[in-house]
Structure formats: structure tokens, C-alpha cells
Short mmCIF file of C-alpha atoms and ligand atoms in Angstrom, two decimals:
data_model
loop_
_atom_site.label_atom_id
_atom_site.label_comp_id
_atom_site.label_asym_id
_atom_site.label_seq_id
_atom_site.Cartn_x
_atom_site.Cartn_y
_atom_site.Cartn_z
CA MET A 91 30.94 16.41 34.94
CA ALA A 92 27.71 18.07 35.95
CA LYS A 93 24.74 17.91 33.58
CA ILE A 94 23.77 21.50 32.80
CA GLY A 95 20.62 22.49 30.93
CA ILE A 96 20.18 25.56 28.78
CA VAL A 97 17.04 27.14 27.41
CA ARG A 98 17.34 28.96 24.10
CA ASP A 99 14.85 29.76 21.40
CA GLU A 100 14.65 31.98 18.34
CA ARG A 101 11.42 33.50 19.69
CA TYR A 102 13.45 35.40 22.28
CA LEU A 103 15.08 37.35 19.45
CA LEU A 104 11.72 38.61 18.17
CA HIS A 105 11.20 41.13 20.99
CA ASP A 106 12.73 44.30 19.59
CA MET A 107 12.42 47.76 21.15
CA GLY A 108 14.27 49.45 18.27
CA TYR A 109 17.42 51.39 19.07
CA HIS A 110 17.79 50.13 22.64
CA PRO A 111 20.52 48.52 24.78
CA GLU A 112 18.21 45.54 25.58
CA SER A 113 18.50 44.28 22.01
CA PRO A 114 18.10 40.86 20.33
CA ASP A 115 21.86 40.98 19.65
CA ARG A 116 22.44 40.21 23.33
CA LEU A 117 21.10 36.70 22.90
CA ARG A 118 22.45 36.39 19.37
CA VAL A 119 26.05 36.64 20.63
CA ILE A 120 25.39 34.22 23.49
CA TYR A 121 23.72 31.64 21.19
CA GLU A 122 26.65 31.99 18.76
CA SER A 123 29.16 31.24 21.50
CA LEU A 124 27.29 28.03 22.39
CA GLY A 125 28.25 26.70 18.96
CA GLU A 126 31.97 27.29 19.45
CA ASN A 127 34.34 24.35 19.91
CA GLU A 128 34.86 24.69 23.65
CA MET A 129 31.11 24.94 24.33
CA LYS A 130 29.65 22.72 21.61
CA GLY A 131 27.72 19.72 22.90
CA LEU A 132 28.45 20.52 26.55
CA PHE A 133 24.91 21.45 27.51
CA VAL A 134 21.54 19.73 27.47
CA GLU A 135 18.85 21.60 25.56
CA VAL A 136 15.72 22.14 27.66
CA PRO A 137 12.82 22.91 25.28
CA PRO A 138 10.83 25.97 26.38
CA ARG A 139 7.08 26.51 26.20
CA ALA A 140 4.67 29.41 26.59
CA ALA A 141 3.65 30.12 30.19
CA THR A 142 -0.09 29.97 30.79
CA LYS A 143 -2.14 32.96 31.91
CA GLU A 144 -2.75 31.19 35.24
CA GLU A 145 0.99 30.86 35.81
CA ILE A 146 1.62 34.54 35.08
CA GLU A 147 -1.32 35.48 37.33
CA THR A 148 0.56 34.08 40.35
CA VAL A 149 2.54 37.35 40.26
CA HIS A 150 0.75 39.80 37.93
CA ASP A 151 -2.74 41.33 37.86
CA THR A 152 -5.04 39.91 35.20
CA SER A 153 -5.73 43.39 33.82
CA TYR A 154 -1.99 44.00 33.40
CA ILE A 155 -1.53 40.67 31.58
CA HIS A 156 -4.35 41.68 29.22
CA ARG A 157 -2.68 45.02 28.64
CA VAL A 158 0.54 43.33 27.54
CA ALA A 159 -1.40 40.70 25.54
CA GLU A 160 -3.18 43.48 23.64
CA THR A 161 0.17 44.72 22.30
CA ALA A 162 0.47 41.53 20.22
CA GLY A 163 0.46 42.35 16.53
CA LYS A 164 0.70 46.10 17.14
CA PRO A 165 3.72 47.93 15.74
CA HIS A 166 4.96 49.75 18.83
CA VAL A 167 3.44 50.34 22.27
CA ARG A 168 5.23 52.20 25.03
CA LEU A 169 4.50 50.70 28.46
CA ASP A 170 7.06 52.61 30.53
CA PRO A 171 9.58 55.41 29.72
CA ASP A 172 12.20 52.80 28.78
CA THR A 173 10.11 49.71 28.00
CA SER A 174 8.11 49.16 24.84
CA THR A 175 6.77 46.34 22.71
CA CYS A 176 6.79 45.27 19.07
CA PRO A 177 4.24 42.90 17.44
CA GLU A 178 6.00 39.77 18.82
CA SER A 179 6.97 41.00 22.31
CA TYR A 180 4.05 39.38 24.11
CA GLU A 181 4.87 36.03 22.55
CA ALA A 182 8.57 36.37 23.50
CA ALA A 183 7.57 37.37 27.04
CA ILE A 184 5.26 34.41 27.73
CA TRP A 185 7.87 32.06 26.26
CA ALA A 186 10.57 33.67 28.43
CA VAL A 187 8.52 32.88 31.52
CA GLY A 188 7.74 29.37 30.25
CA GLY A 189 11.41 28.81 29.41
CA LEU A 190 12.43 29.50 32.98
CA LEU A 191 9.64 27.27 34.32
CA GLU A 192 10.93 24.42 32.16
CA ALA A 193 14.50 25.12 33.33
CA ILE A 194 13.25 24.78 36.92
CA ASP A 195 11.32 21.57 36.22
CA ALA A 196 14.38 20.07 34.50
CA VAL A 197 16.51 20.64 37.60
CA VAL A 198 13.91 19.55 40.14
CA GLY A 199 12.29 16.68 38.26
CA ALA A 200 14.80 15.37 35.73
CA ASP A 201 18.44 14.46 36.14
CA ILE A 202 19.81 17.91 35.27
CA ASP A 203 22.11 19.39 37.96
CA GLY A 204 21.72 23.05 37.09
CA SER A 205 20.28 25.16 34.29
CA PHE A 206 20.44 28.58 32.69
CA ALA A 207 17.43 30.14 30.93
CA LEU A 208 19.00 32.25 28.18
CA VAL A 209 15.85 34.24 27.59
CA ARG A 210 14.62 37.79 27.10
CA PRO A 211 12.88 40.11 27.87
CA PRO A 212 14.38 40.21 31.37
CA GLY A 213 12.06 40.40 34.36
CA HIS A 214 13.26 41.56 37.77
CA HIS A 215 11.93 45.14 37.54
CA ALA A 216 8.42 44.11 36.43
CA GLU A 217 5.85 44.90 39.11
CA LYS A 218 2.47 43.30 39.82
CA ALA A 219 0.64 45.72 37.54
CA ARG A 220 3.27 47.42 35.44
CA ALA A 221 6.18 47.02 33.06
CA MET A 222 9.39 48.68 34.16
CA GLY A 223 13.08 48.90 33.26
CA PHE A 224 13.07 46.75 30.07
CA CYS A 225 10.95 44.08 31.85
CA LEU A 226 7.43 42.89 30.93
CA PHE A 227 6.75 39.89 33.19
CA ASN A 228 8.77 39.01 36.27
CA ASN A 229 10.20 35.71 35.08
CA ILE A 230 12.01 34.80 38.30
CA ALA A 231 9.13 35.70 40.63
CA ILE A 232 6.77 33.54 38.55
CA GLY A 233 9.47 30.85 38.63
CA ALA A 234 9.53 30.90 42.43
CA ARG A 235 5.71 30.69 42.60
CA HIS A 236 5.81 27.76 40.19
CA ALA A 237 8.44 25.97 42.31
CA GLN A 238 6.20 26.43 45.35
CA LYS A 239 3.05 25.16 43.65
CA ARG A 240 4.45 22.42 41.45
CA HIS A 241 7.20 21.12 43.69
CA GLY A 242 5.93 22.03 47.15
CA PHE A 243 9.01 24.03 48.17
CA ASP A 244 8.63 26.43 51.09
CA ARG A 245 12.19 27.78 51.22
CA ILE A 246 13.41 29.28 47.95
CA LEU A 247 16.44 31.56 47.73
CA ILE A 248 16.57 34.18 44.98
CA VAL A 249 20.01 35.69 44.39
CA ASP A 250 20.07 38.84 42.24
CA TRP A 251 23.54 39.95 41.12
CA ASP A 252 22.28 42.29 38.37
CA LEU A 253 23.63 45.84 38.58
CA HIS A 254 20.16 47.12 39.38
CA HIS A 255 17.98 46.34 42.37
CA GLY A 256 15.19 43.90 41.53
CA ASN A 257 12.33 45.97 42.89
CA GLY A 258 9.65 43.79 41.33
CA THR A 259 11.03 40.59 42.79
CA GLN A 260 11.55 42.12 46.22
CA ASN A 261 7.97 43.42 46.29
CA ALA A 262 6.51 40.08 45.18
CA PHE A 263 7.84 38.36 48.32
CA TYR A 264 8.33 41.24 50.77
CA ASP A 265 5.97 39.93 53.44
CA GLU A 266 6.71 36.23 53.35
CA LYS A 267 9.50 33.98 54.53
CA GLU A 268 9.01 31.22 51.99
CA VAL A 269 11.11 33.16 49.47
CA LEU A 270 14.32 34.83 50.62
CA TYR A 271 15.38 37.64 48.29
CA PHE A 272 19.05 38.67 48.25
CA SER A 273 20.32 41.48 46.03
CA ALA A 274 23.68 43.21 45.64
CA HIS A 275 23.37 46.29 43.45
CA GLN A 276 24.72 49.73 42.61
CA TYR A 277 23.15 52.32 44.90
CA PRO A 278 21.92 55.01 44.67
CA PHE A 279 20.88 54.12 41.15
CA TYR A 280 17.91 52.99 39.08
CA PRO A 281 15.27 51.99 40.25
CA GLY A 282 15.98 53.77 43.56
CA THR A 283 15.03 50.95 45.91
CA GLY A 284 17.27 48.48 47.75
CA THR A 285 18.64 50.15 50.89
CA ALA A 286 20.12 47.87 53.53
CA ASN A 287 17.16 48.74 55.76
CA GLU A 288 14.65 47.20 53.34
CA ILE A 289 14.50 43.86 55.13
CA GLY A 290 10.97 42.63 54.48
CA GLN A 291 7.88 43.08 56.63
CA GLY A 292 5.45 41.07 58.73
CA ALA A 293 6.19 37.36 58.44
CA GLY A 294 8.81 38.29 55.84
CA GLU A 295 10.89 40.50 58.13
CA GLY A 296 14.52 39.41 57.78
CA TYR A 297 13.83 37.53 54.54
CA THR A 298 14.87 40.37 52.25
CA VAL A 299 18.60 41.07 52.24
CA ASN A 300 19.95 44.08 50.37
CA ALA A 301 23.58 44.97 49.77
CA PRO A 302 23.61 48.48 48.30
CA LEU A 303 27.06 49.19 46.83
CA ASN A 304 29.00 52.24 45.70
CA THR A 305 30.33 52.27 42.17
CA GLY A 306 33.70 50.64 41.55
CA CYS A 307 33.05 47.25 43.17
CA GLY A 308 34.86 44.41 41.41
CA ASP A 309 35.47 40.68 41.72
CA SER A 310 36.77 40.80 45.31
CA GLU A 311 34.03 43.05 46.66
CA TYR A 312 31.25 40.94 45.16
CA ALA A 313 32.85 37.66 46.26
CA ASN A 314 33.30 38.99 49.80
CA ILE A 315 29.65 40.07 49.96
CA PHE A 316 28.62 36.62 48.69
CA SER A 317 30.94 34.74 51.09
CA ARG A 318 30.39 36.83 54.20
CA VAL A 319 26.76 37.96 53.91
CA LEU A 320 24.86 35.72 51.51
CA LYS A 321 26.54 32.41 52.32
CA PRO A 322 26.07 32.39 56.12
CA ILE A 323 22.41 33.45 55.72
CA ALA A 324 21.80 30.84 53.01
CA LEU A 325 23.38 28.06 55.07
CA THR A 326 21.10 29.00 57.95
CA TYR A 327 18.01 29.31 55.74
CA GLN A 328 18.66 25.96 53.99
CA PRO A 329 16.89 26.68 50.68
CA GLN A 330 15.39 23.79 48.74
CA LEU A 331 16.09 25.59 45.44
CA ILE A 332 18.28 28.54 44.40
CA LEU A 333 17.15 30.85 41.61
CA VAL A 334 19.50 33.48 40.23
CA SER A 335 18.71 36.77 38.49
CA ALA A 336 21.92 36.75 36.46
CA GLY A 337 22.58 40.24 35.15
CA PHE A 338 25.91 40.97 33.53
CA ASP A 339 25.74 44.77 33.72
CA ILE A 340 28.19 44.75 36.68
CA HIS A 341 30.94 43.90 34.15
CA TYR A 342 33.61 46.62 33.90
CA LYS A 343 32.83 47.21 30.21
CA ASP A 344 29.09 47.68 30.68
CA PRO A 345 27.82 51.01 29.31
CA LEU A 346 25.05 51.40 31.94
CA GLY A 347 26.90 50.52 35.13
CA GLY A 348 29.83 51.60 37.21
CA MET A 349 31.05 48.25 38.53
CA LYS A 350 34.27 46.40 37.71
CA VAL A 351 33.50 42.68 37.66
CA THR A 352 35.40 40.57 35.10
CA ALA A 353 34.21 37.52 33.17
CA ASN A 354 36.18 35.26 35.54
CA GLY A 355 34.72 37.15 38.50
CA PHE A 356 31.26 35.89 37.48
CA ALA A 357 32.63 32.34 37.55
CA ARG A 358 33.83 32.95 41.10
CA LEU A 359 30.34 34.14 42.14
CA MET A 360 28.88 31.05 40.49
CA ASN A 361 31.44 28.96 42.37
CA ILE A 362 30.21 30.36 45.71
CA LEU A 363 26.58 29.71 44.72
CA LYS A 364 27.39 26.15 43.66
CA ASP A 365 29.01 25.60 47.02
CA ILE A 366 25.89 26.90 48.81
CA ALA A 367 23.62 24.81 46.58
CA GLN A 368 25.63 21.65 47.15
CA SER A 369 25.50 22.01 50.91
CA THR A 370 21.81 22.94 51.09
CA CYS A 371 19.74 21.66 48.15
CA SER A 372 21.59 18.86 46.32
CA GLY A 373 23.10 21.48 44.02
CA ARG A 374 19.75 22.60 42.57
CA ILE A 375 20.38 26.00 40.96
CA VAL A 376 18.64 27.76 38.07
CA LEU A 377 19.79 30.99 36.45
CA THR A 378 17.80 33.36 34.29
CA LEU A 379 19.28 36.15 32.20
CA GLU A 380 18.54 39.71 33.33
CA GLY A 381 20.74 42.66 32.17
CA GLY A 382 24.17 43.05 30.57
CA TYR A 383 24.61 45.45 27.67
CA ASP A 384 28.16 45.20 26.37
CA LEU A 385 27.94 42.39 23.84
CA THR A 386 31.51 41.14 24.20
CA ALA A 387 31.40 41.30 27.99
CA LEU A 388 28.02 39.53 28.04
CA ARG A 389 29.17 36.75 25.76
CA GLU A 390 32.39 36.13 27.71
CA SER A 391 30.72 36.32 31.10
CA VAL A 392 27.87 33.92 30.26
CA ARG A 393 30.48 31.51 28.85
CA SER A 394 32.50 31.79 32.03
CA VAL A 395 29.45 31.07 34.22
CA LEU A 396 28.34 28.11 32.08
CA LEU A 397 31.82 26.56 32.17
CA GLU A 398 31.95 27.01 35.94
CA MET A 399 28.52 25.33 36.28
CA LYS A 400 29.78 22.45 34.18
CA ALA A 401 33.17 21.90 35.84
CA ASP A 402 33.28 19.57 38.85
CA ASP A 403 36.37 21.12 40.38
CA GLY A 404 35.55 24.64 39.39
CA TRP A 405 36.79 26.53 36.41
CA VAL A 406 38.54 29.38 38.21
CA ASP A 407 41.75 29.16 40.23
CA LEU A 408 40.07 29.22 43.61
CA GLN A 409 43.13 29.75 45.81
CA LYS A 410 44.17 32.79 43.78
CA TYR A 411 40.72 34.27 44.24
CA LEU A 412 40.61 33.57 47.98
CA ASP A 413 43.98 35.25 48.56
CA GLN A 414 42.93 38.31 46.58
CA GLU A 415 39.56 38.51 48.36
CA ASN A 416 41.21 38.37 51.77
CA SER A 417 43.70 41.08 50.95
CA ASP A 418 40.94 43.28 49.42
CA TYR A 419 38.50 42.73 52.31
CA LYS A 420 39.06 46.16 53.86
CA THR A 421 37.62 47.88 50.74
CA ILE A 422 34.18 46.45 51.54
CA GLU A 423 34.46 45.76 55.27
CA ARG A 424 32.24 48.66 56.41
CA VAL A 425 29.45 47.76 54.03
CA ILE A 426 29.56 44.13 55.14
CA GLU A 427 29.59 45.01 58.82
CA LYS A 428 26.62 47.31 58.39
CA ILE A 429 24.55 44.63 56.64
CA GLN A 430 25.60 42.02 59.22
CA GLU A 431 24.49 44.37 61.98
CA ILE A 432 21.07 44.96 60.40
CA GLN A 433 20.54 41.30 59.48
CA GLY A 434 21.98 40.11 62.79
CA ARG A 435 18.56 40.80 64.34
CA TYR A 436 17.21 37.88 62.31
CA TRP A 437 20.21 35.68 61.54
CA SER A 438 22.12 34.10 64.41
CA CYS A 439 25.11 33.47 62.10
CA PHE A 440 26.15 37.13 62.61
ZN1 LIG B 787 20.36 45.58 35.28
#
């Protein structure tokens, strides 16, 4: 069985925005499930650390980092209409970044096959100089910069399956080809970015891939997008590391989203990513938690993904999924053809 690392820490529960869907309970239910029989002892604990200012500066302005740092110890500071801090938020945020960096180092340097940073606050909306959409620092963007600097990678794939478009991550790498950003997301929706025509610019043209989706997409639609858009591009790109913005707000029970993915559907997406990782980068894949606001759905979906990461033969009944995806293909065919047409200018696989 694969050796899978997890990052968890009580500090991540300290960030509390009051009555808010991005609550400490999200991680509380996930951490609880890790202690259950089926999960107990299956995963290797990767100890987190605080990220340094220099590490965070690879993505964020120094003045913005100071602004967040100044919230430490203060009762409540609003940084964005839906993002605020409590006295411990800064500490949680630098440890969230550091937790992901350790999860990356464990997979690249040690003998861990894959890892999942179960951290908060999330990060993919955070911009260079501002907090946004429940995010303080862009964990995954800093993670990619770290993998470049520390491990010398020049082809990193970021896959973002969160309900929302990861505007901050896209912008961090929009004009470079060393990081390929792929996002499937509900559109039009918050934050408003992520059309199929946003494809990167300059040297990065063709290295941003967006799949904007109508509401109602479920397991088959997502798996078809992953198999028929993401996979051919990824196999051509040949990433040395895959990072995943794992948001669970595309679950059918999620109060913020309009998608219909099931807990097993997340395992199927993970299964496709594992397949890509095994044929391109010795299986190196690192997930970090983004959204997901129904506690039961979040707990079940994270469990499903972790068990799929762990299982050598896969945890889901693959043939059943493939048959269903083929018969449901027509529901997403036009979207896929449109993206293939746009991306076909850069990717010979289409
Ligand atoms: Zn989200």
C-alpha cells in the first residue's frame, strides 16, 4: 500500500471568523474521522512548521504580510467583505503555509508517496496584496514557489477542483510556463474570473486552463473534464510534481455551491490524478484543503480521497465509473469541445 502523509495541527482550529461557514469545525470533523477504525494508523503524520516571511514573500507583498501580521493579538480585523481575523489567525495562516511546504518536502525528499495538508485558512483566492474569499495567504502558490526553489522543479501542475475559481493562484503564475494552472469551477460565480479564454499571457500563454461549468455538474461531468481535458494536457506537459487545491464545495450537499459531486466522485477524481502522477512524476502528488462547507459531506469526501490515495488498486469500482462517464458524456460534450478548441492552439493532443 502507498505511504500517505497527512498534516494536521490544533493551531489550524484557532483561526475563527465567528459565525462563518469557514469554521474550525470543518477540520474538527476531519481530524475526528482520522481516529476512526477504518482510518486509524493508516497515515504518516508529517509535522508542520511556521512558514518564514521570506517564503511567503515569494507570492505576497511585504507590506501585505505586515498587514496580516499586525492582526495578531487583536480581537477582530476585517480584511475583505467575507474574510476577517481573530487574535490567532496570523499564527494559523503561517502554519498553514508551512504545513503544506512540509507536505511537499515529505513527498519529494522522503519516502512518502503522496500527502494531504489538512490545514486552514484556505488560500486559492488570496492575491499578491490582499486577502479574499476566506483566504489570507495563498498556500498552494507559495507551495509551488517552494518546490521550484528547494527542489529545482520547472514544471509543476496545479489542479484546482474547488467550486470557486482560484483567482489568486491563476494570477500568481499567469505569465509563466513553469507552473500550469488548471481549474474546473462553477461559472458565472464568485470570484467572477475563470473563463475558458483566460489562458495565460506572454511566456505563460497556454499554461492556464480553465473549465467554467454550469451548475448541476456531478461525478461524470467532472471525471470527463479530468479525463478528456486535464489528462491529455498533463501527459503532454509532464509535470515533475502535482499540487491540488482540494475544495469539497462541489459536493451535492454543499450550502454555497450548485454542483452534484458525491463522496465517491472525489475518489474517482483522485484516481485520475493518481494515474497522471504515476505516468509523469513517480506518483508525486500533494493536496491542500480549500473549501467545503457541509460538515458531513466534507468529512466523508476527505475520507474517500484519503482511502483512494492509500489503495494500490483504487478504492472505487473503476469500471462502473467508466461506463457511467461514457454514457453521460453528451451532458458535457460541448463544454469539453470548446475548451479543446481553445487549448488546441497550444496543446497538440487536441
Ligand atoms: Zn470554494
